[in-house]
mmCIF file of C-alpha atoms in Angstrom:
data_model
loop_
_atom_site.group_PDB
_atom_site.id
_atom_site.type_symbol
_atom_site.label_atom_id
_atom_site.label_comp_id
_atom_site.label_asym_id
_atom_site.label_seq_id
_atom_site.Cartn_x
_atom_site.Cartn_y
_atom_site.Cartn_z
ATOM 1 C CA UNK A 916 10.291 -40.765 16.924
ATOM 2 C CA UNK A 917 12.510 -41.704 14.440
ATOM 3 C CA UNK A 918 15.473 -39.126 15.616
ATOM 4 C CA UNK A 919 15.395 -34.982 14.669
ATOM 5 C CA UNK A 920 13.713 -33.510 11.332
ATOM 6 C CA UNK A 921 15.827 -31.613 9.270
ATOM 7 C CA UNK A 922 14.129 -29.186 6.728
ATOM 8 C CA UNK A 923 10.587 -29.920 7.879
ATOM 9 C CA UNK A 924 9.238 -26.059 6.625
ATOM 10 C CA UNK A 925 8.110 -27.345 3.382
ATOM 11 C CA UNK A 926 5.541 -29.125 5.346
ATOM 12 C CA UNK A 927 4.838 -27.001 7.605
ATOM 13 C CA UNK A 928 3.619 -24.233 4.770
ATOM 14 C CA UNK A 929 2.148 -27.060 3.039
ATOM 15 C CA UNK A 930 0.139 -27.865 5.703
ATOM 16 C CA UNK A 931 -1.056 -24.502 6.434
ATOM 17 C CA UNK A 932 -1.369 -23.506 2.670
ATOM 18 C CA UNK A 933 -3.946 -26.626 2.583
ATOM 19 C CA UNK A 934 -6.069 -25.912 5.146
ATOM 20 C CA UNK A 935 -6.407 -22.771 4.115
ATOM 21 C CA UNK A 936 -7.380 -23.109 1.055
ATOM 22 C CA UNK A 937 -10.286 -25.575 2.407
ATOM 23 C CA UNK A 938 -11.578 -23.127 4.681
ATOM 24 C CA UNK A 939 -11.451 -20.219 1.986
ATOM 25 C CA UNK A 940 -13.269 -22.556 -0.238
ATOM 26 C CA UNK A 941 -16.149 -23.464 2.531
ATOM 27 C CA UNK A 942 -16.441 -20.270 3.684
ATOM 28 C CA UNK A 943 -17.068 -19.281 -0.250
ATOM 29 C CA UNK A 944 -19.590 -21.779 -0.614
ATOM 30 C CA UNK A 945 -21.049 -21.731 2.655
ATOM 31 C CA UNK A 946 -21.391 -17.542 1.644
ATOM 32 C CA UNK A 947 -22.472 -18.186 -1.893
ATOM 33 C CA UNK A 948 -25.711 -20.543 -0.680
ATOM 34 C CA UNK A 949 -26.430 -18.404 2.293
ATOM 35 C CA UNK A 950 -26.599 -15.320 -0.148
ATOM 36 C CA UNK A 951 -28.474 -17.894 -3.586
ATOM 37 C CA UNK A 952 -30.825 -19.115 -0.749
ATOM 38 C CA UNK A 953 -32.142 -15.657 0.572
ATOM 39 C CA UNK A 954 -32.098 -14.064 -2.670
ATOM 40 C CA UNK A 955 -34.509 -16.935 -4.020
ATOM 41 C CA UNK A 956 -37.175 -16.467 -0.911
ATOM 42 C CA UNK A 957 -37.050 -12.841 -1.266
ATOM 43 C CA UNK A 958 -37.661 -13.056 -5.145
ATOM 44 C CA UNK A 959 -40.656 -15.268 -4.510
ATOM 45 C CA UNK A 960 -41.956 -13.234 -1.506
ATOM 46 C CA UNK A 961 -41.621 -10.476 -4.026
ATOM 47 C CA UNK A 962 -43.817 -12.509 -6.473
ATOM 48 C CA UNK A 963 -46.498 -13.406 -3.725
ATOM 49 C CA UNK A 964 -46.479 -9.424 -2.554
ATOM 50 C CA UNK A 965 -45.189 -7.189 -4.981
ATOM 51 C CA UNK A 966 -46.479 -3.906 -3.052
ATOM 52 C CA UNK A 967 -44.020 -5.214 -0.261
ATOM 53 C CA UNK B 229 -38.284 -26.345 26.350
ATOM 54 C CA UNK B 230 -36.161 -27.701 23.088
ATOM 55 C CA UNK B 231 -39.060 -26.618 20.827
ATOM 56 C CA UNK B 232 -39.220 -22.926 22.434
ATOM 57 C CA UNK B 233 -35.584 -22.700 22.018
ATOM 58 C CA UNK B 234 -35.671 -24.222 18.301
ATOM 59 C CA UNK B 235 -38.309 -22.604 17.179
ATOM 60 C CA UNK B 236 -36.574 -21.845 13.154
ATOM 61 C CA UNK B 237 -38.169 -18.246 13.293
ATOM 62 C CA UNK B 238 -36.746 -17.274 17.007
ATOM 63 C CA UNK B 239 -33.178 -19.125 15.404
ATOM 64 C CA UNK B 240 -33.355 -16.989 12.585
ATOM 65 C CA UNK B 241 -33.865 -14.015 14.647
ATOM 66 C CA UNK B 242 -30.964 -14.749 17.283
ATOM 67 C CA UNK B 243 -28.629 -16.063 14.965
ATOM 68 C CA UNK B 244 -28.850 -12.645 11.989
ATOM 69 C CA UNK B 245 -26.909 -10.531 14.764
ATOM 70 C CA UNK B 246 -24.657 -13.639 15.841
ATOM 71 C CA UNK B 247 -23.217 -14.430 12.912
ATOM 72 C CA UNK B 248 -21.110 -11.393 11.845
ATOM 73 C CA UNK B 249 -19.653 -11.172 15.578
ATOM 74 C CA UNK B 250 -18.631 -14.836 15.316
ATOM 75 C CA UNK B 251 -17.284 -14.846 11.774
ATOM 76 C CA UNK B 252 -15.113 -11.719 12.962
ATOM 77 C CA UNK B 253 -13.926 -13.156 15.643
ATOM 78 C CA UNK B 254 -12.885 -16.433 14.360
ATOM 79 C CA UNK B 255 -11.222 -14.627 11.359
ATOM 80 C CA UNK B 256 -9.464 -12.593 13.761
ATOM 81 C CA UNK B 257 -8.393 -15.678 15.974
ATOM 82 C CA UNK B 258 -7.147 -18.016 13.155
ATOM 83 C CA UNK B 259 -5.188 -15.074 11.299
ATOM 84 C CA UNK B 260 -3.503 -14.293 14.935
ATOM 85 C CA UNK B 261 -3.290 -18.052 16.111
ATOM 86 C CA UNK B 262 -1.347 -18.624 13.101
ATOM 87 C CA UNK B 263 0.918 -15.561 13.439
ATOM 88 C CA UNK B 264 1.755 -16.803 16.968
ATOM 89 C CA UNK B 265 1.769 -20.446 15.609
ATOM 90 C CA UNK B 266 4.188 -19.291 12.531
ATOM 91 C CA UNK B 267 6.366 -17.141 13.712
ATOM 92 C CA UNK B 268 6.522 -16.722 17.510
ATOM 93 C CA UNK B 269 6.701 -20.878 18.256
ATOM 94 C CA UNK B 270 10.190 -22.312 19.097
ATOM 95 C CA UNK B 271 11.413 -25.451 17.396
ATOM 96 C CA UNK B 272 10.588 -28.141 19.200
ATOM 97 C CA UNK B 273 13.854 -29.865 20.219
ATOM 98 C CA UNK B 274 13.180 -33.486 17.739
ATOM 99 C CA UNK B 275 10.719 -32.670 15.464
ATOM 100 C CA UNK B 276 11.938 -28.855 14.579
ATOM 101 C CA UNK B 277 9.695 -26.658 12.714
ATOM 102 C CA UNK B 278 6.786 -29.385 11.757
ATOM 103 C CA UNK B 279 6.171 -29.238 15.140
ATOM 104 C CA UNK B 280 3.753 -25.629 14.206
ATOM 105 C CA UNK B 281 1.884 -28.271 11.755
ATOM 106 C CA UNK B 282 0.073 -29.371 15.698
ATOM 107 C CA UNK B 283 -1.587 -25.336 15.341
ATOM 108 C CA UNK B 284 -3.761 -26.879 12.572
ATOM 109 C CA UNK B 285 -3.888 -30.621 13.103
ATOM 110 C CA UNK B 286 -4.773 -30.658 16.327
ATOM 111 C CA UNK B 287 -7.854 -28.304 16.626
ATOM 112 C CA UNK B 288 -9.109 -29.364 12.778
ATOM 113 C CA UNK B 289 -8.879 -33.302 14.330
ATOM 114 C CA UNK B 290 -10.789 -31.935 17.774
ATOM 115 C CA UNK B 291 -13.041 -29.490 16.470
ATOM 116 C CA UNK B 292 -14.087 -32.328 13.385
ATOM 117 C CA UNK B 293 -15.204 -34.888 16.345
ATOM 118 C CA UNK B 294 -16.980 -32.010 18.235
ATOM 119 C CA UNK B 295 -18.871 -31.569 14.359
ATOM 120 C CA UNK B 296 -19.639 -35.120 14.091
ATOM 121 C CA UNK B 297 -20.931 -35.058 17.112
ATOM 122 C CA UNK B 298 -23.183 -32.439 16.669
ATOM 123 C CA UNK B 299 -24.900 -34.822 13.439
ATOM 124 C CA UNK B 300 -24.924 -37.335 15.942
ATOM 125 C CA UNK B 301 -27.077 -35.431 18.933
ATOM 126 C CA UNK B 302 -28.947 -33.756 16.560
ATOM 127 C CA UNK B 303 -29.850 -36.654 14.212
ATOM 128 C CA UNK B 304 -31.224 -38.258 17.901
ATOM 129 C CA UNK B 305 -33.068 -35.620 18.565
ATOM 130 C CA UNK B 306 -34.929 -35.322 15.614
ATOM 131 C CA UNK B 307 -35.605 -39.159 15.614
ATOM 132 C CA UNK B 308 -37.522 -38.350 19.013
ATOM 133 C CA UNK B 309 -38.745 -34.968 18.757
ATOM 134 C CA UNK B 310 -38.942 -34.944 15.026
ATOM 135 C CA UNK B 311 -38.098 -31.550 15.206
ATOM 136 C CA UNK B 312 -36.999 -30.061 11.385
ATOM 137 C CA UNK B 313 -34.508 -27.870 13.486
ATOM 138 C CA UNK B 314 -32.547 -30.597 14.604
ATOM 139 C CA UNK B 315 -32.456 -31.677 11.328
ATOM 140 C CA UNK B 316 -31.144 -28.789 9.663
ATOM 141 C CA UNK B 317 -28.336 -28.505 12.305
ATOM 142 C CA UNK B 318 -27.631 -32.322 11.702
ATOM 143 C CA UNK B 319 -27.492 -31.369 7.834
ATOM 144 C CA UNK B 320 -25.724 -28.295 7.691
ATOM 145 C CA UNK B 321 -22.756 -29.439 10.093
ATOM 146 C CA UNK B 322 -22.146 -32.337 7.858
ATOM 147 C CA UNK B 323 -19.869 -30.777 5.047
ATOM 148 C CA UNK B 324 -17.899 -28.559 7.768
ATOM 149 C CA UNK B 325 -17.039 -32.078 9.814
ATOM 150 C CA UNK B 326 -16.151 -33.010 6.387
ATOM 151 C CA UNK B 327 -14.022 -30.210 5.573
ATOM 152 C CA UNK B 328 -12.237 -30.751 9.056
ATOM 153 C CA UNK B 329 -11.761 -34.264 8.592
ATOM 154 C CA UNK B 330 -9.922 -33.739 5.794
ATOM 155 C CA UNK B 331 -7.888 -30.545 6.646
ATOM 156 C CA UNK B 332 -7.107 -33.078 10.029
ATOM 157 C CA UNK B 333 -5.943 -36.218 7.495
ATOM 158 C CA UNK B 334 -3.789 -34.064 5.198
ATOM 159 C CA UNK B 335 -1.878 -32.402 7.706
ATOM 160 C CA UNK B 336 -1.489 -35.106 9.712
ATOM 161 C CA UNK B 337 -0.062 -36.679 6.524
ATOM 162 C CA UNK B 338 2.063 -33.971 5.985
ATOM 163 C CA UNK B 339 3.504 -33.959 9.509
ATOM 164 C CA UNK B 340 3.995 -38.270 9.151
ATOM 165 C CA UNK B 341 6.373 -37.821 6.124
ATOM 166 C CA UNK B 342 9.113 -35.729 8.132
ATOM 167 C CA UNK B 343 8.031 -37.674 11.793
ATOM 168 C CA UNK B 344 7.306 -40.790 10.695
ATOM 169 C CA UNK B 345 9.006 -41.439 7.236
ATOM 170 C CA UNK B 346 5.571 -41.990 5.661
ATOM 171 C CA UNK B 347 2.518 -40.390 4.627
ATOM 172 C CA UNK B 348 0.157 -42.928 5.394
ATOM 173 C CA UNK B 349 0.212 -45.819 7.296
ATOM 174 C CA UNK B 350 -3.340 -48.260 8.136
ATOM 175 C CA UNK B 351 -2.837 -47.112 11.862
ATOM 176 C CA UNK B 352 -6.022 -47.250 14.188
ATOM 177 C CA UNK B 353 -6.319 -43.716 14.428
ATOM 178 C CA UNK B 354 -5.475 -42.264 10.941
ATOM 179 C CA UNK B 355 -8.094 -45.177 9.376
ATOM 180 C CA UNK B 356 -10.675 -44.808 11.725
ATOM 181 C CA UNK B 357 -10.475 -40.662 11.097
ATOM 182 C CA UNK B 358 -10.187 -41.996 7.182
ATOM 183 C CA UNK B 359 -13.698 -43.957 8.303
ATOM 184 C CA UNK B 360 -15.153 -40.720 9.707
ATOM 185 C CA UNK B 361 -14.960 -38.819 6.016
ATOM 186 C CA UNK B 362 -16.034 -41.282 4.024
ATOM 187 C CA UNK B 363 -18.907 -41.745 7.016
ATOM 188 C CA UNK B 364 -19.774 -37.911 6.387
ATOM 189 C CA UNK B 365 -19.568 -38.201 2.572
ATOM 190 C CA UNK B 366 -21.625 -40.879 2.387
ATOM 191 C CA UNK B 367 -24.310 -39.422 5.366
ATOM 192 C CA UNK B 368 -24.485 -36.501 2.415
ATOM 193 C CA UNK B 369 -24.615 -38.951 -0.946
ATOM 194 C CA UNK B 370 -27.525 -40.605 1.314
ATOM 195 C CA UNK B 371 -29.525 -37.844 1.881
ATOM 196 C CA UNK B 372 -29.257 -36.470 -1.570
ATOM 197 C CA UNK B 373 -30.385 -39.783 -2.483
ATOM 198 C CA UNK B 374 -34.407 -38.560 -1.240
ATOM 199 C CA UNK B 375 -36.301 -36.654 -3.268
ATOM 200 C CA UNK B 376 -38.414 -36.227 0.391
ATOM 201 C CA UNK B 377 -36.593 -34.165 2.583
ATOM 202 C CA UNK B 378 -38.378 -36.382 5.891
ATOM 203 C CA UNK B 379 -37.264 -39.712 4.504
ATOM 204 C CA UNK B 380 -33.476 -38.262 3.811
ATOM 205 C CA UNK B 381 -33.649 -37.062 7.441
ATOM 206 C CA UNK B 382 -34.984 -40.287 8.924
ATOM 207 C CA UNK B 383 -32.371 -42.123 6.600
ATOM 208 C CA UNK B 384 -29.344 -40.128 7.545
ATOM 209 C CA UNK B 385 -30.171 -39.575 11.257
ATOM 210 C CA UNK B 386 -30.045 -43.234 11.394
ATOM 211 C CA UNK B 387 -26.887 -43.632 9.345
ATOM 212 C CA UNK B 388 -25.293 -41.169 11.032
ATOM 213 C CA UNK B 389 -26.175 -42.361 14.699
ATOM 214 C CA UNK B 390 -24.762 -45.753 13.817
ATOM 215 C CA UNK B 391 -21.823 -44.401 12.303
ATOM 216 C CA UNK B 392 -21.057 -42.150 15.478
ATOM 217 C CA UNK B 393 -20.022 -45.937 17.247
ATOM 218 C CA UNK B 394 -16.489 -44.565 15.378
ATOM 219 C CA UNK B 395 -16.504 -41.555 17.726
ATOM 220 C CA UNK B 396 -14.705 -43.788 20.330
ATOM 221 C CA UNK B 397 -12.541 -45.384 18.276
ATOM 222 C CA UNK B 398 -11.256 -42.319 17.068
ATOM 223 C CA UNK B 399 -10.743 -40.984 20.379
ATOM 224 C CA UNK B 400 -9.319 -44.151 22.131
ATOM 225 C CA UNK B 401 -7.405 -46.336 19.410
ATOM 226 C CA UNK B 402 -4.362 -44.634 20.220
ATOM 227 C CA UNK B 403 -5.050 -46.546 23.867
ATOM 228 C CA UNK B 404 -6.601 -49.309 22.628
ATOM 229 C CA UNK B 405 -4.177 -50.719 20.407
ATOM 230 C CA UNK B 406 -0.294 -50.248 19.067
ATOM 231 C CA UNK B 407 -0.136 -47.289 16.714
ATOM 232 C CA UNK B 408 2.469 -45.109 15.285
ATOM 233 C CA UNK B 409 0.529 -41.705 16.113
ATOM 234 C CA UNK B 410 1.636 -40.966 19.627
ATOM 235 C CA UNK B 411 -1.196 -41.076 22.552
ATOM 236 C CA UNK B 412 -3.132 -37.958 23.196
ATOM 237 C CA UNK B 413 -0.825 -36.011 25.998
ATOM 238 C CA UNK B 414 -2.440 -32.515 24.588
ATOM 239 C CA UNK B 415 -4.835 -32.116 27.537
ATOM 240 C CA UNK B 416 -5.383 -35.169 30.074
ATOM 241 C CA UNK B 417 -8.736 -35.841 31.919
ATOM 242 C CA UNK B 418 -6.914 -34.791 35.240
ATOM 243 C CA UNK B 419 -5.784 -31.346 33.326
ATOM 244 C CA UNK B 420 -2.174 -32.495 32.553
ATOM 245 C CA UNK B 421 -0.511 -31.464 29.764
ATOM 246 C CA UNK B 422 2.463 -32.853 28.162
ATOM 247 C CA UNK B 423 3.103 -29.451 26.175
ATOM 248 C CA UNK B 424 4.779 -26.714 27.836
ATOM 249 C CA UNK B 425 3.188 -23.350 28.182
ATOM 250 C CA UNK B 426 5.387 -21.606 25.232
ATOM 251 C CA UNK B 427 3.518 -24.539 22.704
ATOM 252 C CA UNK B 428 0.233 -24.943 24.441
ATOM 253 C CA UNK B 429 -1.355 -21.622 24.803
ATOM 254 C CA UNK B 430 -0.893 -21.238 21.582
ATOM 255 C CA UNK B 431 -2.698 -24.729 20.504
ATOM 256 C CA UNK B 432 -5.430 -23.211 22.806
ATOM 257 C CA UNK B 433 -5.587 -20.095 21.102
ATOM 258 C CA UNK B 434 -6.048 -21.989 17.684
ATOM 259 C CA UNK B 435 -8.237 -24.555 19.492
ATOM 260 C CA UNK B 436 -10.768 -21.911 20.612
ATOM 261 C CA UNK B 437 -10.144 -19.745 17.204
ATOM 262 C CA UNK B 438 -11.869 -23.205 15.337
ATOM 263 C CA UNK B 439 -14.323 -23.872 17.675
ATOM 264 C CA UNK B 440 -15.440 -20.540 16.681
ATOM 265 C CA UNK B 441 -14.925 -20.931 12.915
ATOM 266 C CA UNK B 442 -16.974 -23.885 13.271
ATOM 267 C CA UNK B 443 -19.855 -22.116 15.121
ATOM 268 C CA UNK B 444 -19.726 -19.367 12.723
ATOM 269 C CA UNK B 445 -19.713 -21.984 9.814
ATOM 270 C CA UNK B 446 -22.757 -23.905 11.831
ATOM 271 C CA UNK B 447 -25.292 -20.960 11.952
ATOM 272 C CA UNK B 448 -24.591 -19.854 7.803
ATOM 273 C CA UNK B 449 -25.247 -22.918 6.355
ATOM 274 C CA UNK B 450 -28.090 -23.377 8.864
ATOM 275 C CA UNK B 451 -29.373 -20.049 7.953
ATOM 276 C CA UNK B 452 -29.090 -21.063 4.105
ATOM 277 C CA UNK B 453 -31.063 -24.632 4.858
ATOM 278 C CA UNK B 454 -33.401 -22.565 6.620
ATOM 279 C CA UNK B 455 -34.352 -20.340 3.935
ATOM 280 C CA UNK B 456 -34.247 -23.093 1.765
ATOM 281 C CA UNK B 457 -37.221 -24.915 3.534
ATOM 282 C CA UNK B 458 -39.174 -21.886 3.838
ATOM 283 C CA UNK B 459 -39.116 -21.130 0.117
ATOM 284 C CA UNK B 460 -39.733 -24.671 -0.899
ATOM 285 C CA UNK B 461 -42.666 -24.694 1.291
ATOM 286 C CA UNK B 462 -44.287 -21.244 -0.136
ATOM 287 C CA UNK B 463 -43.862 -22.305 -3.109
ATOM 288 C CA UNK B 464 -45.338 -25.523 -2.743
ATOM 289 C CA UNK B 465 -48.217 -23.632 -1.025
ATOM 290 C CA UNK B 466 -48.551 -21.453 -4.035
ATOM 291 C CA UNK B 467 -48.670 -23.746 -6.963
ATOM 292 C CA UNK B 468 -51.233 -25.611 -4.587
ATOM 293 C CA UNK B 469 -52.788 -22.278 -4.406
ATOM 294 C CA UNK B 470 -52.915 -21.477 -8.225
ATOM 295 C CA UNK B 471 -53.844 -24.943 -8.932
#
């Protein structure tokens, strides 16, 4: 410890700005591929069965 | 019993109810966590407000070495069971221990500059956690590498289970050698804490809120590869078909 922090809130919302934005953007592209990846198989089960 | 259990169909059906309830709740936990992190915390009496920085560094750093791990056990089981469960799980947690890994580095940079006076330093622990995301990076260059999907698993289960030798390191460099981060005092192996109640059931709180996150996290991009797999397959099995 190098003796008390002064003024340490710009890292503190810094910090918690930047991991948020990380886990926004995962959670968009974990969303967008969950949502791309069903949509594909249920095209092509479409295709195979299109009475279903 | 592993193969009843993993059984992608009986995943699939467990996991469609599962996932809402967990993405919920982890939602729910982080936004509150952070709340009580943000605005209910004392200063802490040297290191002031950066002190709240802990609420994210701590169970990204924790919760990224629980991820890693997860590649690692399931990259061994699928070298013995080959299992294409195991697999996927070992595949689909890589870019979340990614994502943590680096969420862990930047804050922990961000909390050196007002602690430490710098925002890096070639310590044991902040390199070898440095190691860990270019480990994961390259465990997901590697496997996009294969045009195969078996040989990109058998390649990156093998990368990955040498790579989790940093595991350790990670966990024990702050004992094993001299570094500036300070020794983990967060929760000892006889239960001892070195935080006070007022900063660690909130650390908990967030702790539990990412464990969740990540579980949450673990199941949709398992779902996705899932899906994946099974369309690749029918279609393979209808241009073989047609052919």
């Amino acid at each position: 410890m190098t003796g008390e922090v002064t003024g340490g809130n710009f890292f503190v919302l810094a910090s918690f700005i930047a991991s948020g934005v990380t886990m926004a953007a995962l959670a968009a592209w974990t969303a967008t591929r969950l949502a791309q990846a069903k949509k594909k198989l249920n095209m092509l089960n479409q295709t195979e069965n299109p009475k279903d | 019993m592993f193969s009843t259990f993993a059984n992608p169909h009986r995943f699939m059906s467990l996991t469609r109810p599962l996932l809402p309830i967990l993405t919920v709740v982890a939602a729910v936990m982080l936004a509150a966590g952070w709340i009580w992190a943000i605005g209910f915390v004392p200063d802490e009496k040297y290191q002031g407000p950066t002190v709240q920085i802990m609420y994210v560094h701590v169970p990204a750093a924790m919760v990224s070495l629980a991820a890693y791990s997860t590649m690692a056990i399931s990259s061994l089981l699928y070298l013995i069971l080959k299992h294409s469960l195991a697999d996927v799980a070992a595949k689909s947690a890589a870019p979340i221990a990614a994502a943590l890994s680096f969420i862990c580095l930047v804050t922990g940079s961000l909390w050196g500059r007002p602690t430490w006076g710098t925002y890096w330093i070639w310590d044991a622990r902040l390199t070898s956690m440095l190691f860990q995301l270019f480990l994961i990076l390259g465990y997901m260059a590697l496997r996009s590498a294969f045009q195969r999907e078996q040989e990109a698993a058998r390649a990156g289960a093998i990368l990955c289970l040498v790579g989790a030798v940093n595991l350790p390191i990670i966990k024990f460099s702050v004992e094993w050698w001299n570094t500036l981060h300070q020794p983990a005092g967060f929760i000892s192996l006889t239960g001892d804490s070195s935080l006070t109640a007022e900063f660690f059931w909130p650390l908990m709180f967030n702790l539990i809120g990412m464990m969740v996150l990540f579980g949450a996290f673990l199941i949709a991009t398992m779902r996705s590869e899932v899906y994946k797999r099974q369309y690749e397959a029918k279609l393979a099995r209808l241009n073989r078909s047609t052919s």
